[in-house]
Amino acid sequence: MNKQLWELYKNSDRGKETIDLFSFYLEDTFSEKYILKVREIASSFGGKKDDNEIEIFIDLLFLIGVNLECDNLFILENEDFKDYSRRFIESFELSEISKNPKGIFEKTKTCLIKKGDYRKIVSIINGISLILYENDDSFFPILNRERFDLFVKSCDVLGIEVPNIPSSKNTKERISYYFEISQIIKDFAQKNDLKSEEVCACIYDFATLFYDKKNVSTIPDPTNIWLTGASNDDFKTTLKNLTEETISEWTCNEETKRGDIVILYCLAPQSYIHSIWIANSDGVNNPFNYYSGRTTVTKPQKITPITINELKDDYYWSNVPIVRKNMQGVNGVRVSAQDYDELLRMLKNKGFDISNLPKLYKPNIDLERSINSEKDVEEKLLIPLLKQLGYCEDDWTRQLSQKAGRNLKAIPDFVFFPTGDLHFQNAPLVIEAKYFINSSREKNNSFNQVLSYAKMMSADVLCLCDKERLIVYERNNGNFDRSNPIFEKHWGKILDESVFAELKEIIGKERIKSL
């Protein structure tokens, strides 16, 4: 957190307007002034795209507010924060409301979300968190729950360590995760002497000024293929005017990797395969979404439609499980290489030119057979590559212990050219090796791990690798952008001369020694 730049922002017209926008007073609740503020917050920071979405959100806020009031579920004076979070998690439910004869709103017997239905509760955390924030500065609003990755990006810029995201299956833990984040943001605010409205402006607006807007790494070759579905609303909006630069966001499998092929199936107004896209980001394990897996996609290619009936009549696709289930649960279904080849066969038979459609990348080394552990990744992939990049074994230290806190020791896998006192060294490059990072949650956790090493050792470059690929991140404006690596390639691809030359420019021995 650059306090000098923060002060400049805070005293600018933009800063003052944003800080005021997040200033709420209980006596104004649901007044005209309040509604105007919520409208602006929802459109500017909450991901609400039109007036209809905003109106639905305002109605949700009112519904949540009445329910919390009726159930005495706001935090009480002098109530311990952890005690309250447990009380909320155990007690929250959402019912319809109506006016009683005295004109006071109260809950009805029609329950919309039952106690313990954590998956539904977490899906309205944007409304819950904003109402809690308005009533007590112990809470932080999660505004755009669809893009939790942007919240994490802001936290990275500000040096806030976001805790590892819980498993998508543990929905109760995802509710607890919100309270954990609120506590971390509260600690950050106190450390930097920020009021609650200032910390909101800091994270949702100030930090975005330092995003690296330029995508410096090319999209990797695809290694997986996924199906996802589009609704009637998607068809009327996103799919109406597609260009190669179109970027959209879809529910997808959280194991989706950047570069993967995504086949888009329209559920309405007709049931058919509409287009083929490329994943522009890894799948995001979004802790505050009903469907936790999300990804952004780009480079759409509209194809000759293949209807559900044509799939059912095809000798091959009629036996594919998702087709036999009438495409129910299509979001995030993995498609095999043979499935994709048979789909291309159907398109070719319909006269569609398939030459420009994306193809699966096939590495020229047998990774599955020869790489069976993290040690294999280090010994058979990483170290041979490092030697080709000009390093010798004296240039790095493995499992270098570093002091972290009073008793803890951080131990990076590979540290290059360390200098300084024992257990307090600095180094220009650190590398963390894993056997297989098979989901966005694991990648996020692994990145957090190597990021902590990089911060501790003041590194300018950090790398993650597993049996499939090598990913390189570089410090820019004092930060590492987890969503924007400067290099990301499969091991087989690194054998290409031009790719190897590019990598050598980034992490070759001479370059790293010069940092």
Coordinates of N, CA, C and O in Angstrom, one line a residue, residues 231-342:
S231 N -28.0 -19.4 -21.8 CA -29.4 -19.2 -21.7 C -30.0 -18.4 -22.8 O -29.3 -17.8 -23.6
N232 N -31.3 -18.2 -22.7 CA -32.0 -17.3 -23.7 C -31.5 -15.9 -23.6 O -31.4 -15.2 -24.6
D233 N -31.3 -15.4 -22.4 CA -30.8 -14.0 -22.2 C -29.4 -13.9 -22.8 O -29.1 -12.9 -23.4
D234 N -28.6 -14.9 -22.6 CA -27.2 -14.9 -23.2 C -27.3 -14.8 -24.7 O -26.6 -14.1 -25.4
F235 N -28.3 -15.5 -25.3 CA -28.5 -15.5 -26.7 C -28.9 -14.1 -27.2 O -28.4 -13.7 -28.3
K236 N -29.7 -13.4 -26.5 CA -30.1 -12.1 -26.9 C -29.1 -11.0 -26.7 O -29.2 -10.0 -27.4
T237 N -28.1 -11.3 -25.8 CA -27.1 -10.2 -25.5 C -25.8 -10.6 -26.0 O -25.3 -10.2 -27.1
T238 N -25.0 -11.4 -25.3 CA -23.6 -11.7 -25.6 C -23.5 -12.4 -27.0 O -22.5 -12.0 -27.7
L239 N -24.4 -13.3 -27.4 CA -24.2 -14.0 -28.6 C -24.7 -13.3 -29.8 O -24.6 -13.8 -30.9
K240 N -25.3 -12.1 -29.6 CA -25.9 -11.4 -30.7 C -24.9 -10.9 -31.7 O -25.1 -11.0 -32.9
N241 N -23.9 -10.2 -31.2 CA -22.9 -9.6 -32.1 C -21.5 -10.0 -31.7 O -20.8 -9.3 -31.0
L242 N -21.1 -11.2 -32.2 CA -19.8 -11.7 -31.8 C -18.7 -11.2 -32.7 O -18.9 -11.1 -34.0
T243 N -17.5 -10.9 -32.2 CA -16.3 -10.6 -32.9 C -15.2 -11.5 -32.3 O -15.3 -12.0 -31.3
E244 N -14.0 -11.5 -33.0 CA -12.9 -12.3 -32.5 C -12.4 -11.7 -31.2 O -11.9 -12.5 -30.3
E245 N -12.7 -10.4 -30.9 CA -12.2 -9.8 -29.7 C -13.2 -9.9 -28.5 O -12.9 -9.5 -27.4
T246 N -14.4 -10.5 -28.8 CA -15.4 -10.6 -27.8 C -14.9 -11.4 -26.6 O -14.3 -12.5 -26.8
I247 N -15.0 -10.9 -25.4 CA -14.7 -11.6 -24.2 C -16.0 -11.7 -23.3 O -16.6 -10.7 -23.1
S248 N -16.3 -12.9 -22.9 CA -17.5 -13.1 -22.1 C -17.1 -14.0 -20.9 O -16.0 -14.5 -20.8
E249 N -18.1 -14.2 -20.1 CA -17.9 -15.0 -18.8 C -18.9 -16.1 -18.8 O -20.1 -15.8 -18.9
W250 N -18.5 -17.3 -18.5 CA -19.4 -18.4 -18.5 C -19.2 -19.3 -17.3 O -18.1 -19.4 -16.8
T251 N -20.2 -20.0 -16.9 CA -20.1 -21.1 -15.9 C -19.3 -22.2 -16.6 O -19.6 -22.6 -17.7
C252 N -18.3 -22.7 -15.9 CA -17.5 -23.7 -16.5 C -16.8 -24.5 -15.4 O -17.0 -24.2 -14.2
N253 N -16.2 -25.6 -15.7 CA -15.5 -26.4 -14.8 C -14.3 -25.7 -14.2 O -13.5 -25.0 -14.9
E254 N -14.1 -25.7 -12.9 CA -13.0 -25.0 -12.3 C -11.6 -25.5 -12.6 O -10.6 -24.9 -12.4
E255 N -11.6 -26.7 -13.3 CA -10.3 -27.2 -13.7 C -10.0 -26.7 -15.1 O -8.9 -27.1 -15.7
T256 N -10.8 -25.8 -15.7 CA -10.5 -25.2 -17.0 C -9.2 -24.5 -16.9 O -9.0 -23.7 -15.9
K257 N -8.3 -24.6 -17.9 CA -7.1 -23.9 -17.9 C -7.1 -22.9 -19.1 O -7.7 -23.2 -20.1
R258 N -6.4 -21.8 -18.9 CA -6.3 -20.8 -19.9 C -5.8 -21.4 -21.2 O -4.8 -22.2 -21.2
G259 N -6.5 -21.2 -22.3 CA -6.2 -21.8 -23.6 C -7.0 -23.0 -24.0 O -7.1 -23.4 -25.1
D260 N -7.8 -23.6 -23.0 CA -8.6 -24.7 -23.3 C -9.7 -24.3 -24.3 O -10.2 -23.2 -24.4
I261 N -10.2 -25.4 -25.0 CA -11.3 -25.2 -25.9 C -12.7 -25.3 -25.1 O -12.8 -26.2 -24.3
V262 N -13.6 -24.4 -25.4 CA -14.9 -24.3 -24.7 C -16.0 -24.4 -25.8 O -16.1 -23.4 -26.7
I263 N -16.8 -25.4 -25.8 CA -17.9 -25.6 -26.8 C -19.1 -25.0 -26.1 O -19.5 -25.4 -25.0
L264 N -19.8 -24.1 -26.8 CA -21.0 -23.4 -26.2 C -22.2 -24.0 -26.8 O -22.5 -24.0 -28.0
Y265 N -23.1 -24.5 -25.9 CA -24.3 -25.1 -26.2 C -25.5 -24.2 -25.8 O -25.6 -23.8 -24.6
C266 N -26.3 -23.8 -26.7 CA -27.5 -23.0 -26.4 C -28.6 -23.8 -25.9 O -29.0 -24.8 -26.5
L267 N -29.1 -23.5 -24.7 CA -30.3 -24.1 -24.1 C -31.6 -23.6 -24.7 O -32.6 -24.2 -24.7
A268 N -31.5 -22.3 -25.1 CA -32.7 -21.6 -25.6 C -32.2 -20.5 -26.5 O -31.1 -20.0 -26.3
P269 N -33.0 -20.0 -27.5 CA -34.4 -20.4 -27.8 C -34.4 -21.8 -28.5 O -35.5 -22.4 -28.7
Q270 N -33.3 -22.2 -29.0 CA -33.2 -23.6 -29.6 C -32.1 -24.3 -28.9 O -31.1 -23.7 -28.4
S271 N -32.2 -25.6 -29.0 CA -31.1 -26.5 -28.3 C -30.1 -26.9 -29.4 O -30.4 -27.9 -30.1
Y272 N -29.0 -26.2 -29.4 CA -28.0 -26.6 -30.4 C -26.6 -26.1 -30.0 O -26.5 -25.2 -29.2
I273 N -25.5 -26.7 -30.6 CA -24.2 -26.2 -30.4 C -24.0 -25.0 -31.2 O -24.2 -25.0 -32.4
H274 N -23.7 -23.9 -30.6 CA -23.7 -22.6 -31.2 C -22.3 -22.1 -31.7 O -22.2 -21.6 -32.8
S275 N -21.3 -22.3 -30.9 CA -20.0 -21.7 -31.2 C -18.9 -22.4 -30.4 O -19.1 -23.2 -29.4
I276 N -17.6 -22.1 -30.8 CA -16.5 -22.7 -30.1 C -15.5 -21.5 -29.7 O -15.2 -20.7 -30.5
W277 N -15.1 -21.5 -28.4 CA -14.4 -20.4 -27.9 C -13.0 -21.0 -27.3 O -12.8 -22.2 -27.2
I278 N -12.2 -20.0 -26.8 CA -11.0 -20.3 -26.1 C -11.0 -19.7 -24.7 O -11.4 -18.5 -24.6
A279 N -10.7 -20.5 -23.7 CA -10.7 -20.0 -22.4 C -9.6 -18.9 -22.2 O -8.4 -19.1 -22.6
N280 N -10.0 -17.7 -21.8 CA -9.0 -16.6 -21.6 C -8.5 -16.5 -20.2 O -7.6 -15.7 -19.9
S281 N -9.0 -17.4 -19.3 CA -8.5 -17.4 -17.9 C -8.7 -18.8 -17.4 O -9.5 -19.6 -17.9
D282 N -7.9 -19.1 -16.4 CA -8.2 -20.4 -15.7 C -9.5 -20.4 -15.1 O -10.1 -19.3 -14.8
G283 N -10.1 -21.5 -14.9 CA -11.4 -21.6 -14.2 C -11.2 -21.0 -12.8 O -10.2 -21.2 -12.1
V284 N -12.2 -20.2 -12.4 CA -12.1 -19.5 -11.1 C -13.0 -20.3 -10.1 O -14.2 -20.5 -10.4
N285 N -12.5 -20.7 -9.0 CA -13.3 -21.3 -7.9 C -13.9 -20.1 -7.2 O -13.3 -19.6 -6.2
N286 N -15.0 -19.7 -7.6 CA -15.7 -18.5 -7.0 C -16.4 -18.9 -5.7 O -17.4 -19.6 -5.8
P287 N -15.9 -18.5 -4.6 CA -16.5 -19.0 -3.3 C -17.9 -18.4 -3.1 O -18.6 -18.9 -2.2
F288 N -18.3 -17.4 -3.8 CA -19.6 -16.7 -3.5 C -20.5 -16.8 -4.7 O -21.3 -15.9 -5.0
N289 N -20.5 -17.9 -5.4 CA -21.4 -18.2 -6.5 C -22.1 -19.5 -6.3 O -21.5 -20.5 -5.8
Y290 N -23.4 -19.6 -6.7 CA -24.1 -20.8 -6.6 C -23.3 -21.9 -7.4 O -23.2 -23.0 -7.0
Y291 N -22.9 -21.6 -8.6 CA -22.0 -22.5 -9.4 C -20.6 -21.9 -9.2 O -20.3 -20.8 -9.7
S292 N -19.8 -22.6 -8.5 CA -18.5 -22.1 -8.1 C -17.5 -21.9 -9.3 O -16.6 -21.0 -9.3
G293 N -17.6 -22.7 -10.3 CA -16.7 -22.7 -11.4 C -17.0 -21.6 -12.5 O -18.1 -21.7 -13.0
R294 N -16.1 -20.7 -12.8 CA -16.3 -19.7 -13.8 C -15.1 -19.5 -14.6 O -14.0 -19.7 -14.1
T295 N -15.2 -19.1 -15.8 CA -14.1 -18.7 -16.6 C -14.4 -17.6 -17.6 O -15.6 -17.5 -18.0
T296 N -13.5 -16.9 -18.1 CA -13.7 -15.9 -19.2 C -13.3 -16.6 -20.5 O -12.3 -17.4 -20.5
V297 N -14.0 -16.3 -21.5 CA -13.7 -16.9 -22.8 C -13.6 -15.9 -23.9 O -14.1 -14.8 -23.8
T298 N -12.9 -16.2 -25.0 CA -12.7 -15.2 -26.0 C -12.5 -16.0 -27.4 O -12.6 -17.2 -27.4
K299 N -12.2 -15.2 -28.4 CA -12.0 -15.8 -29.8 C -13.1 -16.7 -30.2 O -12.8 -17.9 -30.6
P300 N -14.4 -16.3 -30.1 CA -15.5 -17.2 -30.5 C -15.5 -17.4 -32.0 O -15.2 -16.5 -32.8
Q301 N -15.9 -18.6 -32.4 CA -16.1 -18.9 -33.8 C -17.5 -19.6 -33.9 O -17.7 -20.7 -33.4
K302 N -18.4 -18.8 -34.5 CA -19.7 -19.4 -34.7 C -19.7 -20.5 -35.8 O -19.1 -20.3 -36.8
I303 N -20.3 -21.6 -35.5 CA -20.3 -22.7 -36.4 C -21.7 -23.0 -37.0 O -22.7 -22.4 -36.5
T304 N -21.7 -23.9 -38.0 CA -23.0 -24.4 -38.4 C -23.7 -25.1 -37.3 O -23.1 -26.0 -36.7
P305 N -24.9 -24.7 -36.9 CA -25.5 -25.3 -35.8 C -25.7 -26.8 -35.8 O -25.9 -27.4 -36.9
I306 N -25.4 -27.4 -34.7 CA -25.6 -28.9 -34.6 C -26.6 -29.0 -33.5 O -26.4 -28.8 -32.3
T307 N -27.9 -29.4 -33.8 CA -29.0 -29.5 -32.9 C -28.9 -30.7 -32.0 O -28.2 -31.7 -32.3
I308 N -29.6 -30.7 -30.9 CA -29.7 -31.8 -30.0 C -30.2 -33.0 -30.7 O -29.7 -34.2 -30.4
N309 N -31.1 -32.9 -31.6 CA -31.7 -34.0 -32.3 C -30.6 -34.6 -33.2 O -30.5 -35.9 -33.4
E310 N -29.8 -33.8 -33.8 CA -28.7 -34.3 -34.7 C -27.7 -35.1 -33.9 O -27.1 -36.1 -34.3
L311 N -27.4 -34.6 -32.7 CA -26.5 -35.3 -31.8 C -27.1 -36.6 -31.4 O -26.4 -37.6 -31.4
K312 N -28.4 -36.6 -31.1 CA -29.0 -37.9 -30.7 C -29.1 -38.9 -31.9 O -29.1 -40.1 -31.6
D313 N -29.1 -38.4 -33.1 CA -29.2 -39.3 -34.3 C -27.8 -39.7 -34.8 O -27.7 -40.7 -35.6
D314 N -26.8 -39.1 -34.3 CA -25.4 -39.4 -34.7 C -25.0 -40.8 -34.1 O -25.2 -41.0 -32.9
Y315 N -24.3 -41.6 -34.9 CA -23.9 -42.9 -34.4 C -22.9 -42.8 -33.3 O -22.9 -43.7 -32.4
Y316 N -22.1 -41.8 -33.2 CA -21.1 -41.6 -32.1 C -21.7 -40.8 -31.0 O -21.7 -41.3 -29.8
W317 N -22.1 -39.6 -31.3 CA -22.6 -38.7 -30.2 C -23.8 -39.1 -29.5 O -24.0 -38.8 -28.3
S318 N -24.6 -40.0 -30.1 CA -25.8 -40.5 -29.4 C -25.4 -41.3 -28.2 O -26.3 -41.5 -27.3
N319 N -24.2 -41.8 -28.1 CA -23.7 -42.6 -27.0 C -22.9 -41.9 -26.0 O -22.5 -42.4 -25.0
V320 N -22.7 -40.6 -26.2 CA -21.9 -39.7 -25.3 C -22.9 -39.4 -24.1 O -24.0 -39.0 -24.3
P321 N -22.4 -39.7 -22.9 CA -23.3 -39.6 -21.7 C -24.1 -38.3 -21.6 O -25.3 -38.3 -21.2
I322 N -23.5 -37.1 -21.9 CA -24.2 -35.9 -21.7 C -25.4 -35.8 -22.7 O -26.4 -35.2 -22.4
V323 N -25.2 -36.3 -23.9 CA -26.3 -36.3 -24.9 C -27.4 -37.3 -24.4 O -28.6 -37.0 -24.5
R324 N -27.0 -38.4 -23.9 CA -28.0 -39.4 -23.3 C -28.8 -38.8 -22.2 O -29.9 -39.2 -21.9
K325 N -28.2 -37.8 -21.5 CA -28.9 -37.1 -20.4 C -29.6 -35.8 -20.9 O -30.1 -35.0 -20.2
N326 N -29.8 -35.8 -22.3 CA -30.5 -34.7 -22.9 C -29.8 -33.3 -22.6 O -30.5 -32.3 -22.5
M327 N -28.5 -33.3 -22.4 CA -27.7 -32.1 -22.2 C -28.0 -31.5 -20.8 O -27.7 -30.3 -20.6
Q328 N -28.6 -32.2 -19.9 CA -28.9 -31.7 -18.6 C -27.6 -31.7 -17.8 O -26.9 -32.7 -17.7
G329 N -27.3 -30.5 -17.2 CA -26.0 -30.4 -16.4 C -24.8 -30.2 -17.4 O -23.7 -30.7 -17.1
V330 N -25.0 -29.4 -18.4 CA -24.0 -29.3 -19.5 C -22.8 -28.5 -19.0 O -21.7 -28.6 -19.5
N331 N -23.0 -27.6 -18.0 CA -22.0 -26.6 -17.7 C -20.8 -27.3 -17.1 O -20.9 -27.9 -16.0
G332 N -19.6 -27.2 -17.7 CA -18.4 -27.7 -17.2 C -18.1 -29.2 -17.5 O -17.3 -29.8 -16.8
V333 N -18.8 -29.8 -18.4 CA -18.6 -31.2 -18.8 C -17.4 -31.3 -19.6 O -17.2 -30.6 -20.6
R334 N -16.5 -32.2 -19.2 CA -15.3 -32.5 -20.0 C -15.6 -33.2 -21.3 O -16.4 -34.2 -21.3
V335 N -15.0 -32.8 -22.4 CA -15.2 -33.5 -23.7 C -13.9 -34.1 -24.1 O -12.8 -33.5 -24.0
S336 N -13.9 -35.4 -24.5 CA -12.7 -36.1 -24.8 C -12.2 -35.7 -26.2 O -12.9 -35.1 -27.0
A337 N -10.9 -36.0 -26.5 CA -10.3 -35.7 -27.8 C -11.1 -36.4 -28.9 O -11.4 -35.8 -30.0
Q338 N -11.6 -37.6 -28.6 CA -12.3 -38.3 -29.7 C -13.7 -37.7 -29.8 O -14.2 -37.6 -31.0
D339 N -14.3 -37.3 -28.7 CA -15.6 -36.6 -28.9 C -15.5 -35.4 -29.8 O -16.3 -35.1 -30.7
Y340 N -14.4 -34.6 -29.6 CA -14.2 -33.4 -30.3 C -13.9 -33.7 -31.8 O -14.5 -33.0 -32.7
D341 N -13.1 -34.7 -32.1 CA -12.9 -35.1 -33.4 C -14.2 -35.5 -34.1 O -14.4 -35.2 -35.3
E342 N -15.1 -36.2 -33.4 CA -16.3 -36.6 -34.0 C -17.2 -35.4 -34.2 O -18.0 -35.4 -35.2

